[in-house]
XYZ file of N, CA, C and O in Angstrom:
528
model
N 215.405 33.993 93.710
C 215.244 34.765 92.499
C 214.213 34.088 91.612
O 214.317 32.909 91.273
N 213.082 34.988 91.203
C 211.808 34.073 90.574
C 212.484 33.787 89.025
O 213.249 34.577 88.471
N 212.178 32.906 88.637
C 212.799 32.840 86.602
C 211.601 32.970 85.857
O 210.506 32.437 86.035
N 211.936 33.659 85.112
C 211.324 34.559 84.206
C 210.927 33.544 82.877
O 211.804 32.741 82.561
N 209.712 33.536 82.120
C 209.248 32.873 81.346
C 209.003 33.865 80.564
O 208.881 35.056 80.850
N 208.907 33.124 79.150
C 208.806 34.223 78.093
C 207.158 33.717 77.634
O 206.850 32.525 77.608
N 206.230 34.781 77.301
C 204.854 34.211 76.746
C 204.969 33.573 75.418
O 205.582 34.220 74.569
N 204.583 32.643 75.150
C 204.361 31.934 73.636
C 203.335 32.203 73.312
O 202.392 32.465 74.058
N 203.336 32.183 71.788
C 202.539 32.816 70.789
C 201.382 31.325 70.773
O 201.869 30.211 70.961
N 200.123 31.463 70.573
C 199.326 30.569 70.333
C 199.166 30.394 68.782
O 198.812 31.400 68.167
N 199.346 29.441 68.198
C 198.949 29.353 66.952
C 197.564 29.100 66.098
O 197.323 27.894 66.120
N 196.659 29.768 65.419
C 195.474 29.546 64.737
C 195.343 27.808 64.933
O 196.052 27.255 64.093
N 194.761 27.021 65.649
C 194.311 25.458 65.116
C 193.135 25.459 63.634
O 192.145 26.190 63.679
N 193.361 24.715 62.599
C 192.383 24.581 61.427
C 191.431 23.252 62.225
O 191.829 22.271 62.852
N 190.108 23.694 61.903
C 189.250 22.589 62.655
C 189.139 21.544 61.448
O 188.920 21.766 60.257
N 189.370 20.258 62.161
C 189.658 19.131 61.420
C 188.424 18.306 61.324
O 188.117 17.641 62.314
N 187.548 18.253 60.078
C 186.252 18.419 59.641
C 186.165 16.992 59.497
O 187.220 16.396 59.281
N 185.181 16.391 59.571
C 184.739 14.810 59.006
C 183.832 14.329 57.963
O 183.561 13.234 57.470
N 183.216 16.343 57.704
C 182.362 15.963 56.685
C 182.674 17.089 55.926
O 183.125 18.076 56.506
N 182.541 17.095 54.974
C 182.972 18.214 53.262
C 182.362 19.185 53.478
O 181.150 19.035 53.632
N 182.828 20.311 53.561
C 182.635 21.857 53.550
C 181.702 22.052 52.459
O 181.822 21.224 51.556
N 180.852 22.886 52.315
C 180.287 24.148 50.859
C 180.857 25.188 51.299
O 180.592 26.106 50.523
N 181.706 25.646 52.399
C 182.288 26.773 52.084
C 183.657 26.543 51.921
O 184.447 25.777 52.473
N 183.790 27.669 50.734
C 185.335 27.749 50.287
C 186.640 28.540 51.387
O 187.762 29.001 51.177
N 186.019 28.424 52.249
C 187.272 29.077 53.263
C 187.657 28.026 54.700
O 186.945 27.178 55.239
N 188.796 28.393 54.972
C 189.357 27.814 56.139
C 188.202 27.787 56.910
O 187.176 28.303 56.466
N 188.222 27.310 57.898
C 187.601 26.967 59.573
C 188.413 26.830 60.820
O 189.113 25.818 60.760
N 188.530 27.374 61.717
C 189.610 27.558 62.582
C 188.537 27.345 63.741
O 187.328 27.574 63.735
N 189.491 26.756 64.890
C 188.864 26.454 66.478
C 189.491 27.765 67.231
O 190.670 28.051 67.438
N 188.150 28.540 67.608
C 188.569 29.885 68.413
C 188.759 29.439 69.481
O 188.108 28.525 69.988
N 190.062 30.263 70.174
C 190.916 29.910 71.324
C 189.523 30.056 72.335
O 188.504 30.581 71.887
N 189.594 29.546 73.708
C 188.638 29.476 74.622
C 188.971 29.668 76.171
O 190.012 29.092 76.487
N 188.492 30.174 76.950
C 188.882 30.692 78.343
C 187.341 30.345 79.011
O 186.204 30.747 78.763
N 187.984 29.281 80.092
C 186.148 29.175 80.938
C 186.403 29.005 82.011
O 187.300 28.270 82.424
N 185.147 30.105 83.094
C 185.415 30.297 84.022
C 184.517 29.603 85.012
O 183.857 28.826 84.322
N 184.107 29.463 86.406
C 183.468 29.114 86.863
C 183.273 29.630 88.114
O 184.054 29.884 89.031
N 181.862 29.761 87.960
C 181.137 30.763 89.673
C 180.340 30.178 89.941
O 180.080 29.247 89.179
N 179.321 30.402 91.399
C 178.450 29.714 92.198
C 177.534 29.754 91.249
O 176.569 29.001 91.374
N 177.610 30.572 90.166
C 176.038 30.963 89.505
C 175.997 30.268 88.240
O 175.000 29.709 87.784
N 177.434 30.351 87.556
C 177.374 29.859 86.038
C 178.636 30.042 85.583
O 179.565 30.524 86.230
N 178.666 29.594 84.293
C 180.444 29.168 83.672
C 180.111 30.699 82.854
O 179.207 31.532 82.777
N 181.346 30.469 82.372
C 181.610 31.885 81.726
C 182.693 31.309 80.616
O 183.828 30.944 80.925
N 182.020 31.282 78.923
C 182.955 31.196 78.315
C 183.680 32.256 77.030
O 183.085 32.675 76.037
N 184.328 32.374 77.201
C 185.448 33.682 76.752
C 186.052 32.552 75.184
O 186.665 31.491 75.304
N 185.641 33.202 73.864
C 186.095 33.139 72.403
C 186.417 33.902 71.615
O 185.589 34.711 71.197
N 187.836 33.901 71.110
C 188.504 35.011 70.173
C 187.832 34.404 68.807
O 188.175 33.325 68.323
N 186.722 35.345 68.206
C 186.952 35.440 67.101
C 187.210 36.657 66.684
O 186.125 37.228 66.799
N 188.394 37.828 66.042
C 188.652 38.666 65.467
C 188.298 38.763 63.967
O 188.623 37.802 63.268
N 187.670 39.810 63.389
C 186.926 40.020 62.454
C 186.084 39.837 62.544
O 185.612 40.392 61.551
N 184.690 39.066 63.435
C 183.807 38.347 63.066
C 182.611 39.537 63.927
O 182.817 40.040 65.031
N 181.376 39.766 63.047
C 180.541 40.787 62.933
C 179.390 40.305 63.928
O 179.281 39.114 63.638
N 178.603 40.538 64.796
C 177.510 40.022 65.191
C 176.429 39.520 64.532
O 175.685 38.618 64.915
N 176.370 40.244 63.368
C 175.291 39.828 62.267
C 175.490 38.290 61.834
O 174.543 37.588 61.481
N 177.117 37.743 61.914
C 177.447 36.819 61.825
C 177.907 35.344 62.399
O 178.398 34.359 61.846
N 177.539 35.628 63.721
C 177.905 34.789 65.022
C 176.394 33.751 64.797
O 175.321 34.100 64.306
N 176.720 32.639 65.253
C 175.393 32.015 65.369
C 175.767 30.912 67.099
O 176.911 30.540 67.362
N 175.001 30.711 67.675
C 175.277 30.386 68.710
C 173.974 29.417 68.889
O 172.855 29.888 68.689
N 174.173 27.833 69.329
C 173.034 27.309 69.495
C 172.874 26.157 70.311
O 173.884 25.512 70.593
N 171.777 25.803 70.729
C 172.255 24.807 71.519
C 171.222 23.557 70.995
O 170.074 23.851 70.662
N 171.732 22.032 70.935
C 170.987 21.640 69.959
C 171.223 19.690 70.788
O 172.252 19.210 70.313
N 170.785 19.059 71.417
C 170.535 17.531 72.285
C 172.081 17.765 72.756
O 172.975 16.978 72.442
N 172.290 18.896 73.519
C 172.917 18.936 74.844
C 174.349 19.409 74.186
O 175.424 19.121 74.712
N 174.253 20.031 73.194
C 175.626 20.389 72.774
C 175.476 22.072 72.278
O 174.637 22.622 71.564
N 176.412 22.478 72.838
C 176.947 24.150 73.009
C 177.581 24.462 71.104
O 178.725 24.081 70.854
N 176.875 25.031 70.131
C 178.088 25.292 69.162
C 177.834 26.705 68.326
O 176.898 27.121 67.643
N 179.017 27.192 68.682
C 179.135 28.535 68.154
C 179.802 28.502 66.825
O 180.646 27.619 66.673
N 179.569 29.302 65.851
C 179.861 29.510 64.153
C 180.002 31.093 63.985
O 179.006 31.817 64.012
N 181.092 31.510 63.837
C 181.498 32.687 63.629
C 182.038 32.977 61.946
O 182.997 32.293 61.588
N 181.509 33.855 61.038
C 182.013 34.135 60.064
C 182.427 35.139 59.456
O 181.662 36.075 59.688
N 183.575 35.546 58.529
C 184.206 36.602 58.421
C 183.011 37.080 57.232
O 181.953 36.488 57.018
N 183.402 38.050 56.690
C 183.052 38.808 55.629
C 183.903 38.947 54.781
O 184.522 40.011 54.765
N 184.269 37.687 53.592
C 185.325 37.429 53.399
C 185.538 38.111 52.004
O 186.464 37.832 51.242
N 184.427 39.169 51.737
C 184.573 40.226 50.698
C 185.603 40.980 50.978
O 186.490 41.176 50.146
N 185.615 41.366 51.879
C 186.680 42.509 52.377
C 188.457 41.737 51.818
O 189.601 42.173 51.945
N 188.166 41.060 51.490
C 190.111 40.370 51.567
C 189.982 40.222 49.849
O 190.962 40.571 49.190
N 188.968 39.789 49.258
C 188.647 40.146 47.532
C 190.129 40.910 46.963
O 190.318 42.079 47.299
N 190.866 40.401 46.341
C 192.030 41.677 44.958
C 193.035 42.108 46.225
O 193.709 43.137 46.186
N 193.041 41.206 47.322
C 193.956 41.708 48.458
C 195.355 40.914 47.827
O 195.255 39.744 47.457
N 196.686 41.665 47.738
C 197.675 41.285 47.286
C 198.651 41.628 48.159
O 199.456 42.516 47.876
N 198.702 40.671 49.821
C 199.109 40.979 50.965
C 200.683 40.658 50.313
O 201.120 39.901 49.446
N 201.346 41.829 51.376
C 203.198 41.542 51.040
C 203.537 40.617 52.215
O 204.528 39.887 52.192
N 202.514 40.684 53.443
C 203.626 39.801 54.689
C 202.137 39.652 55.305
O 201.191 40.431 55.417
N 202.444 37.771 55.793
C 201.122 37.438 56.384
C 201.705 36.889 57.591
O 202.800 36.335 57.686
N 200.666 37.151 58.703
C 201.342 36.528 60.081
C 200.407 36.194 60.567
O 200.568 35.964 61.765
N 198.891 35.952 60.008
C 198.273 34.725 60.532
C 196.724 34.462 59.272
O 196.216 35.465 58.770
N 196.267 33.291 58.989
C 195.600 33.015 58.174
C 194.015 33.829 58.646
O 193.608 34.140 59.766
N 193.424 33.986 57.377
C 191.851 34.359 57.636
C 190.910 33.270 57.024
O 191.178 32.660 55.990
N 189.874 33.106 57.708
C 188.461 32.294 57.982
C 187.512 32.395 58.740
O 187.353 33.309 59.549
N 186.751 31.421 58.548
C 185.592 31.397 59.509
C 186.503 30.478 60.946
O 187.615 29.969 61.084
N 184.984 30.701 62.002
C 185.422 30.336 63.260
C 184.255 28.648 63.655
O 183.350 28.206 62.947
N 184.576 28.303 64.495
C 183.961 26.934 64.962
C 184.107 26.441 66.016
O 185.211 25.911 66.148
N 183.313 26.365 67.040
C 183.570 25.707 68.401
C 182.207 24.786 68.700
O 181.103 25.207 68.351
N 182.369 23.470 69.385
C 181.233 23.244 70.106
C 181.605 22.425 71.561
O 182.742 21.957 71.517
N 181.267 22.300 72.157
C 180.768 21.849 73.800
C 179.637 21.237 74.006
O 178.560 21.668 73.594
N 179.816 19.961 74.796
C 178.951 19.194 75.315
C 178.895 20.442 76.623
O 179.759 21.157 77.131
N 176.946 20.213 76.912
C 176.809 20.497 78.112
C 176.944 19.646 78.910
O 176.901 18.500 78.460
N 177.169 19.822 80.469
C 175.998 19.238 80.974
C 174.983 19.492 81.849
O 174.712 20.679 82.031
N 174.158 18.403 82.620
C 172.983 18.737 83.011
C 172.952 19.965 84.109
O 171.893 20.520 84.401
N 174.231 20.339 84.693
C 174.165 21.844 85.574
C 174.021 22.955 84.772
O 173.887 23.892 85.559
N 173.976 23.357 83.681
C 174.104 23.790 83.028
C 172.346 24.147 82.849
O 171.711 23.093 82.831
N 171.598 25.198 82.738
C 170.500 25.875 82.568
C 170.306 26.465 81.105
O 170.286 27.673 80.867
N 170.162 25.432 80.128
C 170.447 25.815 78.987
C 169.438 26.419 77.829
O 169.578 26.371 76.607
N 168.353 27.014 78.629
C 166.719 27.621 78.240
C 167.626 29.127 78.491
O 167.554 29.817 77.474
N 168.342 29.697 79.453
C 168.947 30.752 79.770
C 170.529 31.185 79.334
O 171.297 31.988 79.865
N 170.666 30.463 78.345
C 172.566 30.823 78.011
C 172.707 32.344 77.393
O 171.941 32.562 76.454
N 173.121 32.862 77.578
C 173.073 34.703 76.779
C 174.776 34.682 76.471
O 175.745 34.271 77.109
N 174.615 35.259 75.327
C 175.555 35.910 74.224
C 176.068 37.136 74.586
O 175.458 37.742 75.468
N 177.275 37.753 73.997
C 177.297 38.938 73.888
C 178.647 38.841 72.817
O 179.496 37.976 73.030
N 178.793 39.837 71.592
C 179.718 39.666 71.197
C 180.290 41.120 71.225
O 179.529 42.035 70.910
N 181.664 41.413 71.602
C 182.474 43.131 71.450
C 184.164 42.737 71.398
O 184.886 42.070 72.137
N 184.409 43.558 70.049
C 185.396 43.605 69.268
C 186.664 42.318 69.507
O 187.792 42.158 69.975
N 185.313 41.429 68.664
C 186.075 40.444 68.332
C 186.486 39.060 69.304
O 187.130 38.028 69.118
N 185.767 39.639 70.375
C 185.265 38.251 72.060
C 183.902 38.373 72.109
O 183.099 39.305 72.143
N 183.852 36.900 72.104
C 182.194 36.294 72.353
C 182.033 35.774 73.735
O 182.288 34.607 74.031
N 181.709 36.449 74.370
C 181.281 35.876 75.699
C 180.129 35.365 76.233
O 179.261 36.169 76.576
N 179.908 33.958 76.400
C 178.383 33.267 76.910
C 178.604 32.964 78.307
O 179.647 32.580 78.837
N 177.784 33.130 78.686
C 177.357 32.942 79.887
C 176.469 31.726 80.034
O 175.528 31.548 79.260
N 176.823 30.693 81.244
C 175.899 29.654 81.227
C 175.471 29.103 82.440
O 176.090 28.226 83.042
N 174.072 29.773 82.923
C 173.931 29.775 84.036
C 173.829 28.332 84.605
O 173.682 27.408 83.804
N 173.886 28.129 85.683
C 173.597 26.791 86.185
C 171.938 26.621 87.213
O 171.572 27.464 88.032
N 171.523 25.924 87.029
C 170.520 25.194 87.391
C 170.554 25.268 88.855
O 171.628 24.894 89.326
N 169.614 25.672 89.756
C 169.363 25.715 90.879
C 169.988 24.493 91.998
O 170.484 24.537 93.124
N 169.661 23.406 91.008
C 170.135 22.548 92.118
C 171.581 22.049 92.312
O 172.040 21.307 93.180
N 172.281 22.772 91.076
C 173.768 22.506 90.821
C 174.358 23.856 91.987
O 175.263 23.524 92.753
N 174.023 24.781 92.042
C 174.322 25.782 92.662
C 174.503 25.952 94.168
O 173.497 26.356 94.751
N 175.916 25.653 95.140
C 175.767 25.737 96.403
C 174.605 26.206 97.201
O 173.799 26.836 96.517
N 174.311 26.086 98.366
C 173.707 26.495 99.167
C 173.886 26.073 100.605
O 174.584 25.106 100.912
N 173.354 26.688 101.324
C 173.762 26.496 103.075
C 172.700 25.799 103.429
O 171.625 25.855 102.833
N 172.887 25.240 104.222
C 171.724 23.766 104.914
C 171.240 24.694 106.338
O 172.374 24.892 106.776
N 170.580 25.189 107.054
C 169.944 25.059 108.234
C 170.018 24.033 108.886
O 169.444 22.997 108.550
N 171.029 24.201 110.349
C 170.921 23.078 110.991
C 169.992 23.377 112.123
O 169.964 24.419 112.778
N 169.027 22.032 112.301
C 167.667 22.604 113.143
C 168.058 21.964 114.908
O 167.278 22.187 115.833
């Protein structure tokens, strides 16, 4: 008889900063899912609310970091009765490394998942040998 597990709720993490904000809002570490194929990683980020106009994605001496921000007009004279999870901006970064083809990383953001793609470098990438 298989036993049955119940799913747990993931909780918002607040990203734990080392240097002083200018912005007046939270910062949260968007949850992350990464995949891996012969061709390239695949990484999967919840930010909900967050607009494309507002995503910034960059890659900068070998480090991956994405900045997602709300439009935090919209919550302005909001006099919520029941809250069940905090609002802010978003924050992730990643070391690459050198398999990683990082002249070619592509974006895409839809409702509220950011998905990059990160191809890998020719010579990181299997291949079959010819035996002569």
């Amino acid at each position: 008889m298989a036993s049955r597990q119940e799913l747990q709720v993931q909780k918002k993490r607040e990203q734990e900063t080392r240097e002083e904000s200018t912005i007046p809002a939270r910062v949260f570490v968007p949850s992350a899912d990464i995949y891996e194929t012969q061709d390239a990683l695949t990484v999967i980020l919840e930010m909900p609310g967050v607009e494309k106009s507002n995503v910034d994605v960059r890659v900068e001496d070998g480090v991956l970091s994405v900045v997602g921000k709300l439009d935090l007009s919209k919550y302005q004279g909001l006099q919520p009765l029941y809250i069940e999870y905090n609002v802010g901006h978003y924050s992730r970064s990643f070391q690459l490394s050198s398999k990683v083809d990082q002249s070619k990383i592509a974006a895409e953001l839809k409702d509220g998942v950011l998905s990059l793609t990160l191809p890998k470098v020719e010579q990181a990438k299997p291949r079959t040998i010819d035996v002569a």
